[in-house]
Coordinates of C-alpha atoms in Angstrom, one line a residue:
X36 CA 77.2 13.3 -244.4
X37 CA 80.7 11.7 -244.4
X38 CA 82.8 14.8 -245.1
X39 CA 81.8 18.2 -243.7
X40 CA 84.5 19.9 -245.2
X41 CA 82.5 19.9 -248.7
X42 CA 79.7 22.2 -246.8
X43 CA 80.9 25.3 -247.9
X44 CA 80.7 24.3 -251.1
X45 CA 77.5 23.1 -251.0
X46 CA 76.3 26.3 -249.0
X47 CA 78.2 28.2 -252.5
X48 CA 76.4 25.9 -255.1
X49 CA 72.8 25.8 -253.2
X50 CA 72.8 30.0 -252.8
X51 CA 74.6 30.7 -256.8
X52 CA 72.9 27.3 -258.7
X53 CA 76.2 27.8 -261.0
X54 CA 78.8 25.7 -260.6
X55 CA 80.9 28.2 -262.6
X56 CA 80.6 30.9 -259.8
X57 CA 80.7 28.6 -257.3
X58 CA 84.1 27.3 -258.6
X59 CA 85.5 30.8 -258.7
X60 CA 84.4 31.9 -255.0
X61 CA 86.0 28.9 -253.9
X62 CA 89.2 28.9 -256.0
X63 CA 88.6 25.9 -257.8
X64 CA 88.2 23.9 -260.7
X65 CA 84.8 23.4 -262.2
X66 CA 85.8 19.5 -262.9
X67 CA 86.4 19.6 -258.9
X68 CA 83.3 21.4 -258.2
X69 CA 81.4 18.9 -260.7
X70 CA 83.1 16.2 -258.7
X71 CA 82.1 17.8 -255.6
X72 CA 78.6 18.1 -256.4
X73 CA 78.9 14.3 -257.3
X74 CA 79.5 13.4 -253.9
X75 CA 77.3 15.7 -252.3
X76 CA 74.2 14.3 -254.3
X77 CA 75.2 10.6 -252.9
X78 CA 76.0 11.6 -249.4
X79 CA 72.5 13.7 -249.2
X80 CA 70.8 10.6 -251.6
X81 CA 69.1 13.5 -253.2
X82 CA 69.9 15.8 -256.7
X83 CA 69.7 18.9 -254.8
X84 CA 69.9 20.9 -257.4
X85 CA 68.6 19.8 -261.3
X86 CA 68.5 21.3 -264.7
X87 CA 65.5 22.6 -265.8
X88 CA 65.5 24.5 -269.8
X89 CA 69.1 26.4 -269.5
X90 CA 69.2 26.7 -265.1
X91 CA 69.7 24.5 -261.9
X92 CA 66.7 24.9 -259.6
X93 CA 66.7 23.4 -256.0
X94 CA 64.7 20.4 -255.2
X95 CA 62.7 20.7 -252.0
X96 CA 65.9 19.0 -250.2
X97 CA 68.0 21.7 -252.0
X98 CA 65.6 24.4 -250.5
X99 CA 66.0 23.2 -246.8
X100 CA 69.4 23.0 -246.9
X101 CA 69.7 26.2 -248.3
X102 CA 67.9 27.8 -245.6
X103 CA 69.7 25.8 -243.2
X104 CA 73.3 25.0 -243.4
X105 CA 74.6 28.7 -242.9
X106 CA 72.9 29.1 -239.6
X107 CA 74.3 25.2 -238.7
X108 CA 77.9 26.4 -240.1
X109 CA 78.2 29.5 -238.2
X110 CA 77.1 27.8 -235.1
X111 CA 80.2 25.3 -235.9
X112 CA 82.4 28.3 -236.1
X113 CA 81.3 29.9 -232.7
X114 CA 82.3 26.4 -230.7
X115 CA 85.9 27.1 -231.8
X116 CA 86.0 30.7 -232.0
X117 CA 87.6 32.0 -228.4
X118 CA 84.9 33.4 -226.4
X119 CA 85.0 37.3 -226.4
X120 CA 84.7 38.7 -222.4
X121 CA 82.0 41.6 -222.2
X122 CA 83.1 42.9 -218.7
X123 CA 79.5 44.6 -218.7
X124 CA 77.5 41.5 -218.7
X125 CA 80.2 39.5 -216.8
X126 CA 78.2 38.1 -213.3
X127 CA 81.3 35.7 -212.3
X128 CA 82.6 35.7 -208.3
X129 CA 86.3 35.4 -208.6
X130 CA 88.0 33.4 -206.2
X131 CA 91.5 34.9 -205.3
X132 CA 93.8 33.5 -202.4
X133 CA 97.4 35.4 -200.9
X134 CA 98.5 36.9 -197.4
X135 CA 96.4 39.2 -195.7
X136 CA 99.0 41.8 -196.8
X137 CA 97.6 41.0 -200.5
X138 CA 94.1 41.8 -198.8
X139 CA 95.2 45.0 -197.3
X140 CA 97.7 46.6 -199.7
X141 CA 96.9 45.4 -203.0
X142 CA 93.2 44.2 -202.8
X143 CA 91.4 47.3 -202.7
X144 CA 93.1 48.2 -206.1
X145 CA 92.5 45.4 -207.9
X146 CA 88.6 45.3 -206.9
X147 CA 88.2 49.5 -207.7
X148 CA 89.3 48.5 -211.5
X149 CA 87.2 45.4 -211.5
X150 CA 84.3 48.3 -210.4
X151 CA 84.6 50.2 -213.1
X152 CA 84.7 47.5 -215.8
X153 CA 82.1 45.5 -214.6
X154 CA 80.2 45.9 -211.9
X155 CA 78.5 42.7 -211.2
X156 CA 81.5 40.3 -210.9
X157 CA 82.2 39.8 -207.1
X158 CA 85.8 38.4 -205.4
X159 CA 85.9 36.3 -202.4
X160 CA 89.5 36.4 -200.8
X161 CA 90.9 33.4 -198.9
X162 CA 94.4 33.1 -197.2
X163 CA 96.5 31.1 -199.0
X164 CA 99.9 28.5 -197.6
X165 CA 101.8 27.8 -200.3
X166 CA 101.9 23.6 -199.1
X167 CA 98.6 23.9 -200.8
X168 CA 100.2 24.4 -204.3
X169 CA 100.7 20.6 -205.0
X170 CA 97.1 20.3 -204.2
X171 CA 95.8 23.4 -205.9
X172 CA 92.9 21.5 -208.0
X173 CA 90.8 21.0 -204.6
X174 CA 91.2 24.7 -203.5
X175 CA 88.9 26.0 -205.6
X176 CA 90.6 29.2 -206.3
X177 CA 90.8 31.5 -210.0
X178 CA 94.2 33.0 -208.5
X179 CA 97.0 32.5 -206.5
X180 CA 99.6 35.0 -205.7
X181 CA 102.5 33.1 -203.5
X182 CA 105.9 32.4 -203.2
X183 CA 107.1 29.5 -205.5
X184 CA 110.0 27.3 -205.9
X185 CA 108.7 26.0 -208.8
X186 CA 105.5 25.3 -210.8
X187 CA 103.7 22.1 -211.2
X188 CA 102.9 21.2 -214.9
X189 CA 99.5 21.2 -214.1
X190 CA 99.4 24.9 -213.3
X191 CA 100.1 28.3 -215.6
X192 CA 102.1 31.1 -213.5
X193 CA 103.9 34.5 -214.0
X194 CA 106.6 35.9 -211.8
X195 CA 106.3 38.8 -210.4
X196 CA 109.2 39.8 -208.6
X197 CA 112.2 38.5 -206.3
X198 CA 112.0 39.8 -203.0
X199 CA 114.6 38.9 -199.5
X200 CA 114.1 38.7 -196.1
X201 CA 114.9 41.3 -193.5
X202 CA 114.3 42.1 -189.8
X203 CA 112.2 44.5 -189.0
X204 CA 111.9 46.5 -185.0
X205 CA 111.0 49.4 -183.4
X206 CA 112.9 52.9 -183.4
X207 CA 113.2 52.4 -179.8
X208 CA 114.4 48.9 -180.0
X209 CA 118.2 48.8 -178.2
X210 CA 119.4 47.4 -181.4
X211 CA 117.7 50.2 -183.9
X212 CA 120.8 51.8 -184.9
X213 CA 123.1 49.2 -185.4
X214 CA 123.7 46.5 -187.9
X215 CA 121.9 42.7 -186.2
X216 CA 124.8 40.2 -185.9
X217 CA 123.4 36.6 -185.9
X218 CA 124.4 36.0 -181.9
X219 CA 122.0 39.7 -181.7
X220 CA 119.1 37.6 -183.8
X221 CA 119.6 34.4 -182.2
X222 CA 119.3 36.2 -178.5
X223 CA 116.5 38.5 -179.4
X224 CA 112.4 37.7 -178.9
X225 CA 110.8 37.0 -182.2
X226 CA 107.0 37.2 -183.8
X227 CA 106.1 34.6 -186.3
X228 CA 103.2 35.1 -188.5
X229 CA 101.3 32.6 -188.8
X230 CA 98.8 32.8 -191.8
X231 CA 98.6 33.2 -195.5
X232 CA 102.0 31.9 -196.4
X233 CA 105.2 30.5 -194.8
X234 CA 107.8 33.2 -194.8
X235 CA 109.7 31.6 -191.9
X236 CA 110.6 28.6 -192.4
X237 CA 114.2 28.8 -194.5
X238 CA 115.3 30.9 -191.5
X239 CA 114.8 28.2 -189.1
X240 CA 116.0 25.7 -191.7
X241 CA 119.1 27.4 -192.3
X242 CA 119.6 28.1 -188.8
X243 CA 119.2 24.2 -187.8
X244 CA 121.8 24.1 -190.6
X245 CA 124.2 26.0 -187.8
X246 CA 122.9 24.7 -185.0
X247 CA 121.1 27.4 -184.1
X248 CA 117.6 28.4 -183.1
X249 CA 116.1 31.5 -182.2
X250 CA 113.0 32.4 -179.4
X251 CA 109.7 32.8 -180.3
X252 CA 107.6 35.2 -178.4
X253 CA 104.4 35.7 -180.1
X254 CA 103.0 34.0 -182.6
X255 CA 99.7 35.9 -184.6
X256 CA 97.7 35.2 -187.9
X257 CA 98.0 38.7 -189.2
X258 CA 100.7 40.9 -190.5
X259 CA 98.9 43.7 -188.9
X260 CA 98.7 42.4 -185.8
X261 CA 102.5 41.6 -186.0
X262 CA 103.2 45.2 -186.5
X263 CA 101.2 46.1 -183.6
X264 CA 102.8 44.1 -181.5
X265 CA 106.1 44.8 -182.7
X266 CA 105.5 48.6 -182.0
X267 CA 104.7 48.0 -178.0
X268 CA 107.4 45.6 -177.4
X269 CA 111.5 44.6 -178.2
X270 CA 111.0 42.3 -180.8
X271 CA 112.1 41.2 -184.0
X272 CA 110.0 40.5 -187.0
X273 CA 111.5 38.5 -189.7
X274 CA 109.1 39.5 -193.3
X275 CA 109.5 40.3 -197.2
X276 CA 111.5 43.7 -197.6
X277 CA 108.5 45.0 -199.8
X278 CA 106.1 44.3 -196.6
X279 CA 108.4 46.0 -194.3
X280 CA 108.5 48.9 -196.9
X281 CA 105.4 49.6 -196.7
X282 CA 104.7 49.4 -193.3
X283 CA 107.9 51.6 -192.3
X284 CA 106.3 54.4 -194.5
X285 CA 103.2 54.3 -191.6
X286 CA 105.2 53.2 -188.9
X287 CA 108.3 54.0 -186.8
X288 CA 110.4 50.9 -187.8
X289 CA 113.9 50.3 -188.6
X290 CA 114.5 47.6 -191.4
X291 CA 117.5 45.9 -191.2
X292 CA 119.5 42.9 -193.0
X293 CA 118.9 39.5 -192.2
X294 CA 122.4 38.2 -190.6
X295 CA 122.0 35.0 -192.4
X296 CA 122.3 34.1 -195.9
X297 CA 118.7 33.3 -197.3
X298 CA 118.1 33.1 -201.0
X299 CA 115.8 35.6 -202.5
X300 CA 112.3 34.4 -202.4
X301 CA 110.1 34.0 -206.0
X302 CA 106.5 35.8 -206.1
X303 CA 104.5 34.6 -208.6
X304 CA 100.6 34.7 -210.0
X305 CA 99.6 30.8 -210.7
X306 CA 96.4 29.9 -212.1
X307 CA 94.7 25.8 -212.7
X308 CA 95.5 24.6 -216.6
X309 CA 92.1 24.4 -216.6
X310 CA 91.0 28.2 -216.8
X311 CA 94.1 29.3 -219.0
X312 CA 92.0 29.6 -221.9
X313 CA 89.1 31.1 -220.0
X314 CA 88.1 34.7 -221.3
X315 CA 86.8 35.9 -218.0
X316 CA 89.8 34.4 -215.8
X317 CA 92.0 36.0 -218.3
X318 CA 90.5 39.3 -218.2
X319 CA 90.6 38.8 -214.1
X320 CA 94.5 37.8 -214.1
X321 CA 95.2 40.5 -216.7
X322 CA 93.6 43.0 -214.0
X323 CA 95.6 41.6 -211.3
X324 CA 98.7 40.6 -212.3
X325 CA 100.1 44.8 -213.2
X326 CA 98.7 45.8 -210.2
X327 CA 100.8 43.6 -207.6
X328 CA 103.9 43.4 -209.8
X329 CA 103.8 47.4 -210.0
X330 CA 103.4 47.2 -205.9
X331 CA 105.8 44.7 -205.6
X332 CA 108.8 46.0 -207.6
X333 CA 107.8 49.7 -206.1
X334 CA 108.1 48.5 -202.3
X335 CA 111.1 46.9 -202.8
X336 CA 113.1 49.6 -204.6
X337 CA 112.0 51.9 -201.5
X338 CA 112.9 49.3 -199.3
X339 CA 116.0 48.8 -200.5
X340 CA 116.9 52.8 -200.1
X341 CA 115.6 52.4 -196.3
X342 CA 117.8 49.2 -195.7
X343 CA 121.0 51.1 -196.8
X344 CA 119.9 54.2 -194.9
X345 CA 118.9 53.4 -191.8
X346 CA 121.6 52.0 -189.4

């Protein structure tokens, strides 16, 4: 067979044995259809369908393609149909990779709708760094929630939100209730966190830009752990305004601007070209994505009320 565009026609001509009718369901002529049985009979080396008195009946090649060729045809539609996600029969384990802030605060979300939809899929979380973006093929990961400069062409990403830097201490701090000058940062005790992203690093950049550096006291994996510390000692903690948010709602902290000029940093969701076309990973990013863009732009309107109101 040389041209499987004529099957339909021959699926039309085998099931009606009129060429007239078949010529009508397909819209058109019956000199084209008469030239289209032509071809078939040559291609098939067979009549397939012959006269007998005043009607066509199907030679035994006729018969098995008859039988046949719809069952092969919808099969040929179904490989480039999209695949349609059943969440209820979905067994896939979703790889997703952020901060362990992402783990904490948004997590727990995200996995209680996945519950309810379909209760067999299961998520492994992993910290992410966002060096690991121009390598993101060997990571093995569905998602990635991180802060981007820019994507790489061969990955598919939303933004979420735009979030800045600020300094975060304790009530009790000496410098709680006044605005940080940069000689106050630069002379001040910092905590650096360590894992699932890089947060610090245009602070130090710009501040080698001046000259500058400031003094690292601790240094901890964990933003949880960074709180905790922060709360026992005078510290500063230089984070995202939506992370301080949240924690100043559990917390007695003061939030206060960055006495540096940082640009706003870019959150997005970034997935492998690979699995953009993926049913199941879209269903999984479509679950995701709402639920950390909501959180996102939430924090950081309340943080921005805290940033103005606390001195």
């Amino acid at each position: 067979m040389n041209n499987y565009k004529l099957l339909p026609a021959l699926i039309s001509i085998l099931q009606t044995l009129n060429l007239t009718e078949s010529s009508k369901r397909l819209g058109v002529t019956q000199s084209a259809m008469s030239k289209t049985l032509h071809q078939l009979r040559e291609d098939f080396h067979d009549k397939l369908i012959v006269r007998e008195a005043n009607q066509f009946i199907l030679t035994p090649k006729g018969e098995k393609l008859k039988e046949l060729l719809p069952v092969l045809m919808q099969q040929l539609d179904d490989l480039y149909a999209p695949t349609l996600m059943e969440p209820s029969r979905c067994k896939r384990k979703f790889i997703f990779a952020s901060s362990d802030y992402v783990a904490q605060a948004i997590l727990p979300s995200i996995v209680s709708k996945m519950e309810m939809d379909a209760p067999d899929v299961s998520v492994e979380y992993k910290l992410w760094h966002k060096d690991n973006l121009n390598k993101f093929a060997e990571q093995h990961v569905d998602l990635v929630a991180t802060i981007a400069d820019a994507v790489p062409d061969n990955l598919y990403g939303k933004m979420m939100a735009e979030d800045q830097l600020v300094v975060v201490l304790r009530k009790t701090h000496a410098k709680s209730y006044r605005p940080i000058t940069v000689n106050d940062y630069i002379a001040a005790r910092h905590i650096l966190i360590s894992g699932g992203g890089d947060k610090n690093s245009p602070v130090d950049h710009t501040l080698a830009m001046m000259n500058l550096n400031r003094r690292i006291f601790a240094i901890v994996p964990f933003f949880q752990a960074a709180i905790e510390l922060l709360l026992k000692t005078d510290t500063l903690l230089t984070i995202p305004l939506h992370i301080a948010a949240d924690f100043a709602q559990r917390y007695d902290l003061q939030i206060k601007k960055l006495p540096i000029d940082i640009k706003k940093q870019q959150y997005y969701l970034l997935w492998h070209a690979k699995n953009h076309q993926d049913s199941e990973h879209k269903w999984f990013r479509d679950i995701c994505f709402p639920l950390i863009k909501t959180h996102l732009e939430s924090t950081i309107e309340h943080g921005m009320t805290l940033i103005h109101t606390r001195k």
